[in-house]
Short mmCIF file of C-alpha atoms and ligand atoms in Angstrom, two decimals:
data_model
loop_
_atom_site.label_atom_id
_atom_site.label_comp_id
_atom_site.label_asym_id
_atom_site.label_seq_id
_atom_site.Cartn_x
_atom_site.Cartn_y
_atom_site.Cartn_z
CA UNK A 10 -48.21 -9.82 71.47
CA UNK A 11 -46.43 -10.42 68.09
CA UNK A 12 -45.02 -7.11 66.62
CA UNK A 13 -44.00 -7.43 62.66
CA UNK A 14 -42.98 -4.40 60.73
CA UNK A 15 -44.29 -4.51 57.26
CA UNK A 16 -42.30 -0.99 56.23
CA UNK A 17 -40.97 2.64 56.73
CA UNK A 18 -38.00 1.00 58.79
CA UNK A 19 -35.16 2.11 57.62
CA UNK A 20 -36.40 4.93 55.43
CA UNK A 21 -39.30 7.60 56.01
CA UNK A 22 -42.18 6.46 53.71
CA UNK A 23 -44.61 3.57 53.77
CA UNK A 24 -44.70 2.76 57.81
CA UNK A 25 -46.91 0.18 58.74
CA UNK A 26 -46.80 -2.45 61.91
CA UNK A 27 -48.71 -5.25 62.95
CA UNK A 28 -49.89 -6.56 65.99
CA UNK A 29 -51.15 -9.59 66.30
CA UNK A 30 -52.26 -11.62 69.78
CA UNK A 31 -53.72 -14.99 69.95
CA UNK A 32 -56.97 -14.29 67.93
CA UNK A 33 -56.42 -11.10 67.08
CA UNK A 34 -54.39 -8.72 64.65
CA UNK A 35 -54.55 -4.89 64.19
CA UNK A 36 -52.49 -2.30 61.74
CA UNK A 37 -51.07 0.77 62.71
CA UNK A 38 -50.37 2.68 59.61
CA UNK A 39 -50.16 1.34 56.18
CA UNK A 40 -48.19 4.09 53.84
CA UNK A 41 -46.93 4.70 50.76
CA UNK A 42 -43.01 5.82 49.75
CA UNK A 43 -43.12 8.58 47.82
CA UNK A 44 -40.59 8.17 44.67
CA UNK A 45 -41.53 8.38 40.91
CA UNK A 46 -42.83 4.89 41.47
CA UNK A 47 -44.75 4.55 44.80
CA UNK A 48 -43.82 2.02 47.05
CA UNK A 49 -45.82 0.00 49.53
CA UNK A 50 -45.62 -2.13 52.62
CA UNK A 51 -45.76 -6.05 52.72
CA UNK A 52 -48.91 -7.48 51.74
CA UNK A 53 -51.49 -8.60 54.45
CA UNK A 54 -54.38 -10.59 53.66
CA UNK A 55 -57.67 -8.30 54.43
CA UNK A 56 -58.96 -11.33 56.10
CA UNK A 57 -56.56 -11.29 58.73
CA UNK A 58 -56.73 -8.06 59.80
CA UNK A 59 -59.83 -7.04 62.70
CA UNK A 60 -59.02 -3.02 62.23
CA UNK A 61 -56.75 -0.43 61.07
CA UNK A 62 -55.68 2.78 63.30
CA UNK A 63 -54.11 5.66 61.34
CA UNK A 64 -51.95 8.24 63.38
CA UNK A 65 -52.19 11.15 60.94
CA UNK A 66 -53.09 11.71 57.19
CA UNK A 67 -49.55 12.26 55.68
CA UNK A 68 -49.03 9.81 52.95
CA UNK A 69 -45.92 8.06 54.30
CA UNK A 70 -48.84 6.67 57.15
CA UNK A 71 -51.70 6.30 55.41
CA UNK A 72 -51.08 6.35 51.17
CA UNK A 73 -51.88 2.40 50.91
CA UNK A 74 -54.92 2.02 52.86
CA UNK A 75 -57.65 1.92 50.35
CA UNK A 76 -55.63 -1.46 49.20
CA UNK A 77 -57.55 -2.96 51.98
CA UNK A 78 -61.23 -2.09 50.69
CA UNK A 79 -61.08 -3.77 47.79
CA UNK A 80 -62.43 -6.75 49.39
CA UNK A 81 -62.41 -6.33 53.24
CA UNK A 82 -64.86 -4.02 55.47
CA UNK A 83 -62.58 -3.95 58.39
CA UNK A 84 -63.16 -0.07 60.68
CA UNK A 85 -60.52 1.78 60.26
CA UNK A 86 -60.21 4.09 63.38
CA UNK A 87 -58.68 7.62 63.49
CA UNK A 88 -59.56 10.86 64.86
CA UNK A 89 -62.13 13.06 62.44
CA UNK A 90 -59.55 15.61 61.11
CA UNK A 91 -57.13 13.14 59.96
CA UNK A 92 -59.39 11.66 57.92
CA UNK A 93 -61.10 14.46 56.30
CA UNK A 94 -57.31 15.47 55.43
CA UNK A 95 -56.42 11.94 54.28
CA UNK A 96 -59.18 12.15 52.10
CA UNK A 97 -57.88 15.06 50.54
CA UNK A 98 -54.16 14.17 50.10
CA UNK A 99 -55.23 10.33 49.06
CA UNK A 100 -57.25 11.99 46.19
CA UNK A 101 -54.09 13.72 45.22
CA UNK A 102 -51.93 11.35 45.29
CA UNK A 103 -54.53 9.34 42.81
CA UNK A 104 -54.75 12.19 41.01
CA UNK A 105 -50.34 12.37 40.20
CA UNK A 106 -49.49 8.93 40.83
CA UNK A 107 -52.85 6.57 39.89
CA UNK A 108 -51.18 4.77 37.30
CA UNK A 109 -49.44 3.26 39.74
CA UNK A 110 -51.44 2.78 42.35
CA UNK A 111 -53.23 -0.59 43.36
CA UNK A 112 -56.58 1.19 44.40
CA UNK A 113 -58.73 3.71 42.69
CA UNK A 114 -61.23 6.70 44.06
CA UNK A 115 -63.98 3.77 44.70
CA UNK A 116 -61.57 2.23 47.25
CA UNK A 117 -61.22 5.79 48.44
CA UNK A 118 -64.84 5.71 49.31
CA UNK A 119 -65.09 2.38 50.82
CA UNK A 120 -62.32 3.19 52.74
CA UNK A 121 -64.05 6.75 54.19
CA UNK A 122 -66.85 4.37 54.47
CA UNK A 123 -65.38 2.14 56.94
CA UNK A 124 -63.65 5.54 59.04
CA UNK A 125 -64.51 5.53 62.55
CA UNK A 126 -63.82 8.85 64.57
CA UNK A 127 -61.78 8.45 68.08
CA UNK A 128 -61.48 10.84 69.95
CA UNK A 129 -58.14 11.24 72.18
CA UNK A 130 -57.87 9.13 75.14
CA UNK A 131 -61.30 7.40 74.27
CA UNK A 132 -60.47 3.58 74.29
CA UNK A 133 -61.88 1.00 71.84
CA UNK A 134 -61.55 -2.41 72.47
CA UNK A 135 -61.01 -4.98 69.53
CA UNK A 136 -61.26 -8.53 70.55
CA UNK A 137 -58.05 -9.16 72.76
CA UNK A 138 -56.65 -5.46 72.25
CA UNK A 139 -57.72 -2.22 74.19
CA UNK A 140 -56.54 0.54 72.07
CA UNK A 141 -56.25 4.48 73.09
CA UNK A 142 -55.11 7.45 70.92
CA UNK A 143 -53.09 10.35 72.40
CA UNK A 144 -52.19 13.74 71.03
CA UNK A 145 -49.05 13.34 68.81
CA UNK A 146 -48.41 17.06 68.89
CA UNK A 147 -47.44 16.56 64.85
CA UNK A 148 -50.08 18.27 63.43
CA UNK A 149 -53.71 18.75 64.52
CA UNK A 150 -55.52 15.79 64.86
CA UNK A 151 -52.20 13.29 64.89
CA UNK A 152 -52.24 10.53 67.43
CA UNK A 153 -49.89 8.27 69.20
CA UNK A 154 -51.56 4.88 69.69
CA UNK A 155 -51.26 2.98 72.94
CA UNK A 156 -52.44 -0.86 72.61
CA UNK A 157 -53.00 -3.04 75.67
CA UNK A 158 -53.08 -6.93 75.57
CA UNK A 159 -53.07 -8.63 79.31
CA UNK A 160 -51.66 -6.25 81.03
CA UNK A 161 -48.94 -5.48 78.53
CA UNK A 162 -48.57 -1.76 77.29
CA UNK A 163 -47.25 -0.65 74.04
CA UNK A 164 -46.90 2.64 72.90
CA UNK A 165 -46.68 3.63 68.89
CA UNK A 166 -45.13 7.30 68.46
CA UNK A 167 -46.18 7.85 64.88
CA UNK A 168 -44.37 10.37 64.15
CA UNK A 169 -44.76 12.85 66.88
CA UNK A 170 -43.74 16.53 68.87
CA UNK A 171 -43.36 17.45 71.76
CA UNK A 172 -42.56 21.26 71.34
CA UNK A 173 -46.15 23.93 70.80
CA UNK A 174 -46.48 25.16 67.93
CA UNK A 175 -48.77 27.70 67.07
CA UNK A 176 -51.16 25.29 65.94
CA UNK A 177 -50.84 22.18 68.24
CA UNK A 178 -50.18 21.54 71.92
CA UNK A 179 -47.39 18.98 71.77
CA UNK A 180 -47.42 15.28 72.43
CA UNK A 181 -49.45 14.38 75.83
CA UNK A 182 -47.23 11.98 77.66
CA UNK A 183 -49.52 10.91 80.14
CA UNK A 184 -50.19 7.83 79.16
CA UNK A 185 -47.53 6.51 81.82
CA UNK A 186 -45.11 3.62 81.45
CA UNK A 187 -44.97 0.99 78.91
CA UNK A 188 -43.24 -2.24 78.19
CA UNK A 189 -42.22 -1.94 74.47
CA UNK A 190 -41.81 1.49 73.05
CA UNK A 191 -41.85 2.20 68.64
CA UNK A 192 -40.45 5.68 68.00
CA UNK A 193 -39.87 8.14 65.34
CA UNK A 194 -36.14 8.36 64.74
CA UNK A 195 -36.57 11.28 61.64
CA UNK A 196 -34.16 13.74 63.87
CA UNK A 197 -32.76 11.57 66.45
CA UNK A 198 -29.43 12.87 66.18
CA UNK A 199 -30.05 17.48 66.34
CA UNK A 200 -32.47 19.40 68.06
CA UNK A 201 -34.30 22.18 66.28
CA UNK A 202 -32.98 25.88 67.49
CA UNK A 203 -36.76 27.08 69.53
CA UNK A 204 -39.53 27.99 67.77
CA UNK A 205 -39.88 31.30 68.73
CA UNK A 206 -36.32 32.35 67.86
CA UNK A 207 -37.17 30.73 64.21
CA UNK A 208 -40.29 33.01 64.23
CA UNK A 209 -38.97 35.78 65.10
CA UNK A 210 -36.45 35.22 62.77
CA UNK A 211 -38.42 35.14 59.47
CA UNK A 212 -41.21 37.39 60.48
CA UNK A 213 -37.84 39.98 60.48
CA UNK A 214 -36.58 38.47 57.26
CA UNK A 215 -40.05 38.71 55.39
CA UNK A 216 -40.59 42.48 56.74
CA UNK A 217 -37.21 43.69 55.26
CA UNK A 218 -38.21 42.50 52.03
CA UNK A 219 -41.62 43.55 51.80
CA UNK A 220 -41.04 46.77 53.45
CA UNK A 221 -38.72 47.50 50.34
CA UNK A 222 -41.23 46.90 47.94
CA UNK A 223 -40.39 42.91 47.24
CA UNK A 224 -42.37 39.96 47.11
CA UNK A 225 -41.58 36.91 49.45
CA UNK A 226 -42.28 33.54 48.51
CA UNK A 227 -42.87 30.83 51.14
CA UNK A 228 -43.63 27.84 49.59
CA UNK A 229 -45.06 25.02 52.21
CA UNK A 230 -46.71 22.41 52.20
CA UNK A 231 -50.37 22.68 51.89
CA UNK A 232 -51.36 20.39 55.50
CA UNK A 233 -50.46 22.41 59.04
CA UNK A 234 -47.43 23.88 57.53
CA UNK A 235 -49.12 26.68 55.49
CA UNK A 236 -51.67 27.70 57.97
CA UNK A 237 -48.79 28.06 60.98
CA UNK A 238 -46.81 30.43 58.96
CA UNK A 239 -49.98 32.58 58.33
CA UNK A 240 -50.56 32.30 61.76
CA UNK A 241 -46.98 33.37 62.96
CA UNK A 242 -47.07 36.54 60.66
CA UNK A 243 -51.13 37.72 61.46
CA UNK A 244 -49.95 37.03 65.38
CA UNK A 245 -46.62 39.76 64.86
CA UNK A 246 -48.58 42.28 63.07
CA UNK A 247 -47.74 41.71 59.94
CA UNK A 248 -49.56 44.41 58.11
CA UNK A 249 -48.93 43.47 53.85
CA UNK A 250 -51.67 41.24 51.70
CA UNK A 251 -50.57 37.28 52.35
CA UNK A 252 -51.97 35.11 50.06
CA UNK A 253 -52.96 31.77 50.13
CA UNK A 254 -52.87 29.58 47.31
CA UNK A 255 -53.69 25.74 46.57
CA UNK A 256 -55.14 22.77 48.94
CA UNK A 257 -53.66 24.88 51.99
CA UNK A 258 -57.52 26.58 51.34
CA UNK A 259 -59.44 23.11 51.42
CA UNK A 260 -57.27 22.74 54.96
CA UNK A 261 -58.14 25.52 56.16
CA UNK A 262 -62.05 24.47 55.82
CA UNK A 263 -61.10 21.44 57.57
CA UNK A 264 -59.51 22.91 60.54
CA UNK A 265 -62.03 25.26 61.40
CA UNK A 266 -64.89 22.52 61.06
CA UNK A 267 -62.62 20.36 63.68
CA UNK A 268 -61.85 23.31 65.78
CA UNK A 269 -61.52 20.90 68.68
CA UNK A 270 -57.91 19.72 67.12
CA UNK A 271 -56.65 23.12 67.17
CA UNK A 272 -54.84 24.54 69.83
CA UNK A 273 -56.22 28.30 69.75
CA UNK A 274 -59.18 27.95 66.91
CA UNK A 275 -59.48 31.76 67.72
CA UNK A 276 -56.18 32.74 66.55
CA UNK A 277 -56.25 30.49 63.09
CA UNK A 278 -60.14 31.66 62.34
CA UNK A 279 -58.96 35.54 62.37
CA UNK A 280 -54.97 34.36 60.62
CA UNK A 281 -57.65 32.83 57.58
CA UNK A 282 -59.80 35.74 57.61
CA UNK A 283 -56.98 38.07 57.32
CA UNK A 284 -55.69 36.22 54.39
CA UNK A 285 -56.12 37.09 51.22
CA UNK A 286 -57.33 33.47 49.31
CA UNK A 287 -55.67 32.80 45.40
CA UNK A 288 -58.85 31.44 43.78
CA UNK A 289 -56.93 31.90 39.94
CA UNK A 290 -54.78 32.93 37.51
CA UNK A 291 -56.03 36.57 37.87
CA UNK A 292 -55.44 36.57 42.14
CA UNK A 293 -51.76 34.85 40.90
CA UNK A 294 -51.09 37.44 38.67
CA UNK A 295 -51.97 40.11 41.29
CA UNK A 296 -49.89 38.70 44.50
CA UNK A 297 -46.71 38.64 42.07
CA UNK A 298 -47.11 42.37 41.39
CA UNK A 299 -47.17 43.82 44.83
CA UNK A 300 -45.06 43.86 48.06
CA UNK A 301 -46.27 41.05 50.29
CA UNK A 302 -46.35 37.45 51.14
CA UNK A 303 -47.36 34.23 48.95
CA UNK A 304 -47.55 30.94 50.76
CA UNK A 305 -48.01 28.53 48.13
CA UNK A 306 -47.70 24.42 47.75
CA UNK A 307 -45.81 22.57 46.46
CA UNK A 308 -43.51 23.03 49.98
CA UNK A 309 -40.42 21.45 48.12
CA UNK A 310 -41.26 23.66 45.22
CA UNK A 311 -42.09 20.57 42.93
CA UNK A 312 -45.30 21.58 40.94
CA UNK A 313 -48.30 23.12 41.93
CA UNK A 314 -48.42 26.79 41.62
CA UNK A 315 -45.05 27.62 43.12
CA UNK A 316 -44.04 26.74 39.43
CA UNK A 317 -45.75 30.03 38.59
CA UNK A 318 -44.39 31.90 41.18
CA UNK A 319 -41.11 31.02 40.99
CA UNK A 320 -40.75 32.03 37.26
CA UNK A 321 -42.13 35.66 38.23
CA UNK A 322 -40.37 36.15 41.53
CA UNK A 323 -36.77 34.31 41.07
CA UNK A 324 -34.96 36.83 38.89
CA UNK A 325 -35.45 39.67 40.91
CA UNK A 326 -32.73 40.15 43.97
CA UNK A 327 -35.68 42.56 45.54
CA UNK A 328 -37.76 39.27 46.22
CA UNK A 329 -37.08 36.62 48.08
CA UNK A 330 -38.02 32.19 48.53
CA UNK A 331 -38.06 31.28 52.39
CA UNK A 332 -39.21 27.52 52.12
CA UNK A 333 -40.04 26.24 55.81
CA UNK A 334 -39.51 22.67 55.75
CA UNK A 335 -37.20 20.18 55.22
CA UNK A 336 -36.07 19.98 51.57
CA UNK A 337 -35.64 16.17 50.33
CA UNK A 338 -32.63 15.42 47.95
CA UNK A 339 -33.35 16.28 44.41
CA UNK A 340 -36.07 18.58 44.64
CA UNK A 341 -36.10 21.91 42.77
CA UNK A 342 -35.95 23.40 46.52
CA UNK A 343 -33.09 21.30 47.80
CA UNK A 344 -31.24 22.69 44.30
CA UNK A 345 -32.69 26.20 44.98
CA UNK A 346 -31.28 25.81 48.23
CA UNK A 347 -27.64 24.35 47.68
CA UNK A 348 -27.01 26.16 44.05
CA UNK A 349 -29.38 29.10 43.94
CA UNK A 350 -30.68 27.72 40.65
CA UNK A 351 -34.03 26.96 39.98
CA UNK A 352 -34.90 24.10 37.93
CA UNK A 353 -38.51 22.86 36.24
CA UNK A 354 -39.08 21.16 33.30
CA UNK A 355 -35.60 20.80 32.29
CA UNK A 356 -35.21 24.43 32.18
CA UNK A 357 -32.71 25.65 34.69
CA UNK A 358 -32.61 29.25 35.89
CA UNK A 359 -30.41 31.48 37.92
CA UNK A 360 -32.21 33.02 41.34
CA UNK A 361 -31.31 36.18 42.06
CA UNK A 362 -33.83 36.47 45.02
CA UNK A 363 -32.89 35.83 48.75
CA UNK A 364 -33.00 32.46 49.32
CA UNK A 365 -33.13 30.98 52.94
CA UNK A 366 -34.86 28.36 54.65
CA UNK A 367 -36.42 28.35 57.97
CA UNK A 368 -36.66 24.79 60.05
CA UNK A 369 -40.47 24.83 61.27
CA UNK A 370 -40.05 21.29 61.45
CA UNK A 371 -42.80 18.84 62.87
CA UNK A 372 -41.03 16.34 64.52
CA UNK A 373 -39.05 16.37 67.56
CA UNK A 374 -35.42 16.77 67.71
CA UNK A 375 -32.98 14.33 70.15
CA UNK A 376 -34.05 16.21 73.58
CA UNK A 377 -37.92 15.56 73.08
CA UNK A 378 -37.34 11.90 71.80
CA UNK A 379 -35.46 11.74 74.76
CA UNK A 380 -37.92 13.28 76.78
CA UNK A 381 -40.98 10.50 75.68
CA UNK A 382 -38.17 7.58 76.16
CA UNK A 383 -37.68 8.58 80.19
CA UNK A 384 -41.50 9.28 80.62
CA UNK A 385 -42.63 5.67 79.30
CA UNK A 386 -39.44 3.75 81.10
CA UNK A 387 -40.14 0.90 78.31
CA UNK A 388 -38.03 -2.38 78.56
CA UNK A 389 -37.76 -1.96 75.08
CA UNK A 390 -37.78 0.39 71.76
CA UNK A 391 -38.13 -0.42 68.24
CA UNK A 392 -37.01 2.43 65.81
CA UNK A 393 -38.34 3.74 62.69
CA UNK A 394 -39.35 6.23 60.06
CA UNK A 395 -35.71 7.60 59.31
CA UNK A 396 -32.23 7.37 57.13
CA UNK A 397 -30.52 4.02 58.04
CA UNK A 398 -27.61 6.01 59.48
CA UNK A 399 -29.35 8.19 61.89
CA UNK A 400 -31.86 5.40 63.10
CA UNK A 401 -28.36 3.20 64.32
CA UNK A 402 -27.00 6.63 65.86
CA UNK A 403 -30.25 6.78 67.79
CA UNK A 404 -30.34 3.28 69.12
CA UNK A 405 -26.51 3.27 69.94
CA UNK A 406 -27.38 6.30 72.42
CA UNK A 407 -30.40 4.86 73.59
CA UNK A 408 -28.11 1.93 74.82
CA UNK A 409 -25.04 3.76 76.14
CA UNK A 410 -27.03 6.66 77.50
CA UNK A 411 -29.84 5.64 78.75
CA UNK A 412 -29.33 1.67 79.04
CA UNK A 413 -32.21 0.15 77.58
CA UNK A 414 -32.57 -2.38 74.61
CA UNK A 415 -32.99 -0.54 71.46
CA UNK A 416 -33.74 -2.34 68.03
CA UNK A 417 -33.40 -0.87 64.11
CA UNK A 418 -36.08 -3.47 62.96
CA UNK A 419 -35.64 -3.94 59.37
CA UNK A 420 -38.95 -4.56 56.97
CA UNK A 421 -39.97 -8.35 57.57
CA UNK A 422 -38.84 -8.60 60.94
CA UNK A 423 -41.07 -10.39 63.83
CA UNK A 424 -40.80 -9.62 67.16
CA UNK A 425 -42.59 -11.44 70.55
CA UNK A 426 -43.22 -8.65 72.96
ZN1 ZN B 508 -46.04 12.98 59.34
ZN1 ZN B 509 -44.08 10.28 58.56
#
């Protein structure tokens, strides 16, 4: 097998690697970086490619595929939930950034055209390759994707967890050992404190503010994110309104048609019912005036309705802004979060509301990437999708620590497996 790494290297954002054997060549991703301007991977010619497999539907994986369906008819194989979500954030993304994009909504199409579901562990076979998806434990419906070419194994992380959350089960390892190994490397170098002692902790932060009469603000993002946090406050009896604004309500459709990705489909049907949904201005108006809970895109607190929210809730020390996931540099949350100031549209305000962010993070931390490198044994591991820094901290204690041959591939680079 030939591996080449056409992005998302060095930097979280546009991942994509080939795979090519004698007659054959695959994709594994094919994202987009997320900046003003969206970035892409290296070009391959649609001709040369027999199929696509996408581990999950955030746009750092799978923002560039409808590039390919402007000519080519390849399948592009995935399990049914990530693409009805990939639909929706590809649609999006057209929708904020189409000026720059090299595709438009008919690509869109022909690309949900050419979708083929998998289910996990059900193996397709595409010329020379056998190829199986496994739970990534990232967020319902995200797979790891194990490809076998005579007799040699190699396993594709995506970017994947091994903890349970409320809504997943957490990566299945039991695909065995492999030969060449491509991880995640986002936290390679901390481990998250347990989920249950970070739910615990803000279902007891949101209750003292609600319980004296203020409003809590969780903005999140609108795919898995939003619909755990409901779930963590219906499941501790959490007894004030919690509304539910933005595409977090299209995802929730989603989930419960492909209750077969969620880990208790139970438990999120009766955390939706008990929600209270935003369908306007006049449900906006209404969640801002009462004690309770608003979990609202954007999860960074760049745009959608959070805008709104923000301006009602910020200048009040009664309320409070708990985002729940990790808060990129130069976002109005990452400000929010290091200056208590609150800035959109060039207009910058002071936040008098209790700010604090809880880590309900997606990815593993160092002890579960540790965890998937000693249960595959491979000979050797390729890094990716994180900051330059923490990727070469990562390989330098896969070497010392655990003695195998690690690699920071950088974007261009081929490697015979
Ligand atoms: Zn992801
Ligand atoms: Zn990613």
């Amino acid at each position: 097998m030939e591996l080449k790494f056409l992005g998302g290297t060095m930097e979280v954002g546009r991942s994509a690697v080939s795979v090519k054997s004698n007659n054959n060549q695959i994709l594994m991703d094919y994202g987009a970086l997320l900046a003003r301007e969206p970035g892409f991977p290296m070009h391959v010619p649609p001709k040369e490619v027999d199929a696509i497999f996408l581990t999950h539907s955030h746009l750092d994986h799978c923002g560039s595929i409808p590039v390919f369906y402007i000519n080519g008819s390849m399948p592009l194989y995935g399990t049914s939930v990530t693409f009805d979500v990939s639909r929706l954030l590809i649609e999006d993304f057209l929708g904020l950034s189409g000026y720059y994009l090299p595709f438009e909504y008919l690509e869109l199409e022909e690309m949900m055209n050419h979708s083929k579901n998998l289910s996990y562990k059900e193996s397709v076979k595409i010329g020379d390759f056998g190829i199986t998806l496994y739970d990534a434990g990232h967020m319902p419906g995200s797979a790891q994707i194990l490809v076998e070419d005579q007799g040699k194994r190699l396993l594709y992380t995506g970017d994947v967890n091994t903890n349970e959350t409320r809504l997943t089960k957490g990566a299945d390892l039991s695909y065995g050992e492999v030969d060449t190994l491509i991880i995640e490397g986002t936290y390679a170098n901390e481990d998250h404190p347990p989920r249950k002692e970070i739910e615990d902790d803000l279902v007891k932060k949101v209750k003292e503010v609600v319980e004296e009469g203020g409003t809590v603000l969780i903005p999140a993002f609108a795919v898995s994110r939003s619909q755990e946090v409901l779930m963590v406050l219906v499941a501790n009896d959490f007894d004030y309104p919690i509304a539910l604004d933005g595409m977090a309500l299209d995802v929730d459709d989603i989930y419960l048609r492909n209750s077969e990705f969620i880990k208790d489909p139970r438990a999120l049907a009766r955390a939706i019912s008990e929600s209270k949904q935003v369908k306007g201005w006049k449900d906006r108006r209404k969640a801002v005036k009462r004690p309770g809970v608003i979990i609202s895109p954007a999860g960074m607190l760049k745009g959608g309705a959070s805008v709104f929210y923000m301006e009602k809730l910020a200048g009040n020390s009664a309320n409070a802004i708990y985002p729940v996931g990790y808060q990129v540099r130069g976002t109005p949350g990452r400000t929010l979060l290091e200056q208590r100031k609150y800035i959109s549209h060039g207009k910058v305000s002071k936040v008098e509301a209790k700010v604090e962010r809880f880590d309900f993070s997606s990815h593993c931390g160092k002890s579960g990437l540790e965890k998937i490198i000693k249960n595959s044994a491979p000979k050797k591991i390729f890094i990716m999708h994180g900051d330059e820094e923490n990727l070469q901290t990562m390989s330098k204690w896969i070497k010392d620590e655990m003695g195998i041959d690690a690699i920071t591939p950088k974007t261009g680079e081929s490697f015979k497996i």
